[in-house]
C-alpha cells in the first residue's frame, strides 16, 4: 500500500467516524423552529403540534419562534441566514412558493436557500366574516362585496401569505378591489374579526374551524375541491361558482442550506414519526385537515412540491399583476 493510499484511507475513516458521531449525537441541545407568522394563527398551530411530538421523539425541546411580517418572508429570510447546524428549522407554507413571484427581489432564493425535511400537512381555507355581516350565503356575499367594495375590509397576513393569495383570487373573480389590511399573521387578524373591526378574511381551517363551530364568525365557503367532513353544509368555492378560487395550504419543514445530511435525515425520521401519531391525526381532523402521508414527509416530495407550486402560481400572480416590490 502506498503512503498516499494509506492517508486517503485514514481520512475516509475519520470522515465516516465524524458523521457517525454526529448522527448519534444530534440533537444534543434545544432546536429553534421559526414560524414566519404571529403566534396563535394557523401556521403557528401546525408548528406547535409538530414541535411537541418531534421534541418527544428527538429527546430535545423544539422551541417555536414566531417571526411574523411581510407575508412570511421575514421569518423565511431569518431561517435562510441562520447557522446550518441542524438547530434552526423553518415551518413554512405555500407562501414559500408564491413569494418567489410576488417579490421581485427577495433576500433569499426559495429553491436555493434551504434543505428540505418534508411535507407536513395540507390545509383547506374558508371564506369567513364577522358574525353580524349581513349576507347569509355565498351568493349574497358576492353581491354585498361588489356593492360595498370601497368600504368593506379584508384581513390578510401580508403579501406572500396564503390569506393574501386567496384574497387576491377572490377580488379577481369578483372584479372588486377590496381594501386589505395586513397583519403579522392571521392569529391577530382573527382577534379583530371576532371584535368586528374587520369584515372578511380567507384563512386556513386550522384557525377558523373552532370559531365557525362556536358561531363566533360566519363561514361562506371552503376552498377545497370537496366539502369537508367537519362542515358538510358549507359549499365549496366551485359549487359557489368560483372554481379558480381553489387554494390548498401545504406546509413544509426546512433547514438552512448546508445542514449536515445526517441531521436532516434525523429530522425527516422524526417528522414521519410525529405525523404517524394518531393523537395528532385526531387533533388535525378536528381542525379540518390531516397529516401528510409518510411518502410525502420526505425531502424529495417537498422539493418537488415547492418547484411545481412555484410554476403553478407564477402565471396566476403575473396575470394579477400584484407585487410586493
Ligand atoms: N394564515 C396565514 C396566511 O395567511 C398565516 C398565519 O398566520 O399562520 O398565510
mmCIF file of N, CA, C and O in Angstrom, residues 94-95 98 102 125 156 158-172 202 245-249 309 313 316-317:
data_model
loop_
_atom_site.group_PDB
_atom_site.id
_atom_site.type_symbol
_atom_site.label_atom_id
_atom_site.label_comp_id
_atom_site.label_asym_id
_atom_site.label_seq_id
_atom_site.Cartn_x
_atom_site.Cartn_y
_atom_site.Cartn_z
ATOM 1 N N UNK A 94 -47.416 27.385 1.736
ATOM 2 C CA UNK A 94 -47.486 27.694 0.300
ATOM 3 C C UNK A 94 -46.801 29.022 -0.051
ATOM 4 O O UNK A 94 -46.346 29.227 -1.174
ATOM 5 N N UNK A 95 -46.705 29.920 0.956
ATOM 6 C CA UNK A 95 -46.070 31.226 0.740
ATOM 7 C C UNK A 95 -44.617 31.108 0.293
ATOM 8 O O UNK A 95 -44.088 32.026 -0.343
ATOM 9 N N UNK A 98 -45.313 31.115 -3.460
ATOM 10 C CA UNK A 98 -45.899 32.313 -4.067
ATOM 11 C C UNK A 98 -44.974 33.533 -3.917
ATOM 12 O O UNK A 98 -44.898 34.361 -4.812
ATOM 13 N N UNK A 102 -44.181 36.874 -6.095
ATOM 14 C CA UNK A 102 -44.752 38.114 -5.553
ATOM 15 C C UNK A 102 -43.671 39.151 -5.214
ATOM 16 O O UNK A 102 -43.920 40.349 -5.225
ATOM 17 N N UNK A 125 -58.832 26.252 3.042
ATOM 18 C CA UNK A 125 -59.150 27.580 3.580
ATOM 19 C C UNK A 125 -60.663 27.756 3.606
ATOM 20 O O UNK A 125 -61.403 27.028 2.938
ATOM 21 N N UNK A 156 -55.448 40.152 5.847
ATOM 22 C CA UNK A 156 -54.523 39.115 5.387
ATOM 23 C C UNK A 156 -53.237 39.210 6.194
ATOM 24 O O UNK A 156 -53.093 40.070 7.065
ATOM 25 N N UNK A 158 -50.234 39.746 4.937
ATOM 26 C CA UNK A 158 -49.196 40.402 4.139
ATOM 27 C C UNK A 158 -48.963 39.698 2.813
ATOM 28 O O UNK A 158 -49.404 38.567 2.605
ATOM 29 N N UNK A 159 -48.267 40.394 1.912
ATOM 30 C CA UNK A 159 -48.059 39.836 0.571
ATOM 31 C C UNK A 159 -47.122 38.634 0.653
ATOM 32 O O UNK A 159 -46.000 38.745 1.142
ATOM 33 N N UNK A 160 -47.611 37.499 0.181
ATOM 34 C CA UNK A 160 -46.854 36.250 0.283
ATOM 35 C C UNK A 160 -47.592 35.250 1.167
ATOM 36 O O UNK A 160 -47.291 34.069 1.146
ATOM 37 N N UNK A 161 -48.564 35.754 1.909
ATOM 38 C CA UNK A 161 -49.326 34.871 2.801
ATOM 39 C C UNK A 161 -50.426 34.158 2.016
ATOM 40 O O UNK A 161 -50.875 34.634 0.971
ATOM 41 N N UNK A 162 -50.883 33.038 2.546
ATOM 42 C CA UNK A 162 -51.954 32.288 1.900
ATOM 43 C C UNK A 162 -53.242 33.112 1.867
ATOM 44 O O UNK A 162 -53.992 33.089 0.882
ATOM 45 N N UNK A 163 -53.490 33.855 2.936
ATOM 46 C CA UNK A 163 -54.691 34.692 3.013
ATOM 47 C C UNK A 163 -54.672 35.780 1.937
ATOM 48 O O UNK A 163 -55.703 36.157 1.398
ATOM 49 N N UNK A 164 -53.469 36.262 1.641
ATOM 50 C CA UNK A 164 -53.352 37.294 0.607
ATOM 51 C C UNK A 164 -53.602 36.680 -0.775
ATOM 52 O O UNK A 164 -54.297 37.245 -1.612
ATOM 53 N N UNK A 165 -53.061 35.486 -0.995
ATOM 54 C CA UNK A 165 -53.267 34.789 -2.277
ATOM 55 C C UNK A 165 -54.760 34.527 -2.482
ATOM 56 O O UNK A 165 -55.315 34.843 -3.539
ATOM 57 N N UNK A 166 -55.409 33.994 -1.458
ATOM 58 C CA UNK A 166 -56.836 33.687 -1.548
ATOM 59 C C UNK A 166 -57.647 34.972 -1.760
ATOM 60 O O UNK A 166 -58.552 35.019 -2.595
ATOM 61 N N UNK A 167 -57.288 36.016 -1.020
ATOM 62 C CA UNK A 167 -57.982 37.302 -1.161
ATOM 63 C C UNK A 167 -57.808 37.873 -2.561
ATOM 64 O O UNK A 167 -58.742 38.418 -3.155
ATOM 65 N N UNK A 168 -56.598 37.727 -3.095
ATOM 66 C CA UNK A 168 -56.308 38.236 -4.441
ATOM 67 C C UNK A 168 -57.183 37.503 -5.482
ATOM 68 O O UNK A 168 -57.767 38.120 -6.372
ATOM 69 N N UNK A 169 -57.300 36.179 -5.326
ATOM 70 C CA UNK A 169 -58.113 35.400 -6.266
ATOM 71 C C UNK A 169 -59.598 35.756 -6.119
ATOM 72 O O UNK A 169 -60.340 35.815 -7.098
ATOM 73 N N UNK A 170 -60.012 36.020 -4.891
ATOM 74 C CA UNK A 170 -61.405 36.398 -4.604
ATOM 75 C C UNK A 170 -61.736 37.726 -5.291
ATOM 76 O O UNK A 170 -62.742 37.864 -5.990
ATOM 77 N N UNK A 171 -60.840 38.697 -5.122
ATOM 78 C CA UNK A 171 -61.072 40.023 -5.727
ATOM 79 C C UNK A 171 -61.059 39.941 -7.249
ATOM 80 O O UNK A 171 -61.848 40.582 -7.927
ATOM 81 N N UNK A 172 -60.131 39.096 -7.760
ATOM 82 C CA UNK A 172 -60.038 38.930 -9.207
ATOM 83 C C UNK A 172 -61.337 38.341 -9.755
ATOM 84 O O UNK A 172 -61.892 38.823 -10.743
ATOM 85 N N UNK A 202 -59.977 35.273 4.401
ATOM 86 C CA UNK A 202 -59.883 33.908 3.884
ATOM 87 C C UNK A 202 -58.745 33.281 4.666
ATOM 88 O O UNK A 202 -57.626 33.800 4.645
ATOM 89 N N UNK A 245 -60.895 29.744 -7.374
ATOM 90 C CA UNK A 245 -60.522 30.174 -6.022
ATOM 91 C C UNK A 245 -59.965 29.020 -5.179
ATOM 92 O O UNK A 245 -59.624 29.195 -4.019
ATOM 93 N N UNK A 246 -59.831 27.850 -5.799
ATOM 94 C CA UNK A 246 -59.332 26.695 -5.021
ATOM 95 C C UNK A 246 -57.895 26.916 -4.569
ATOM 96 O O UNK A 246 -57.002 27.131 -5.384
ATOM 97 N N UNK A 247 -57.677 26.913 -3.260
ATOM 98 C CA UNK A 247 -56.328 27.058 -2.692
ATOM 99 C C UNK A 247 -56.188 26.026 -1.585
ATOM 100 O O UNK A 247 -57.074 25.867 -0.758
ATOM 101 N N UNK A 248 -55.057 25.361 -1.589
ATOM 102 C CA UNK A 248 -54.802 24.379 -0.554
ATOM 103 C C UNK A 248 -53.452 24.728 0.065
ATOM 104 O O UNK A 248 -52.455 24.847 -0.636
ATOM 105 N N UNK A 249 -53.449 24.935 1.369
ATOM 106 C CA UNK A 249 -52.240 25.478 2.011
ATOM 107 C C UNK A 249 -51.356 24.339 2.531
ATOM 108 O O UNK A 249 -51.562 23.827 3.633
ATOM 109 N N UNK A 309 -45.268 24.101 -7.339
ATOM 110 C CA UNK A 309 -46.146 25.187 -6.892
ATOM 111 C C UNK A 309 -45.632 26.568 -7.347
ATOM 112 O O UNK A 309 -46.428 27.460 -7.623
ATOM 113 N N UNK A 313 -48.202 28.858 -9.591
ATOM 114 C CA UNK A 313 -48.734 30.165 -9.186
ATOM 115 C C UNK A 313 -48.133 31.334 -9.943
ATOM 116 O O UNK A 313 -48.719 32.422 -9.983
ATOM 117 N N UNK A 316 -50.412 32.881 -12.534
ATOM 118 C CA UNK A 316 -51.618 33.437 -11.889
ATOM 119 C C UNK A 316 -51.274 34.798 -11.274
ATOM 120 O O UNK A 316 -52.010 35.785 -11.439
ATOM 121 N N UNK A 317 -50.130 34.851 -10.594
ATOM 122 C CA UNK A 317 -49.722 36.094 -9.928
ATOM 123 C C UNK A 317 -49.352 37.143 -10.987
ATOM 124 O O UNK A 317 -49.730 38.311 -10.876
#
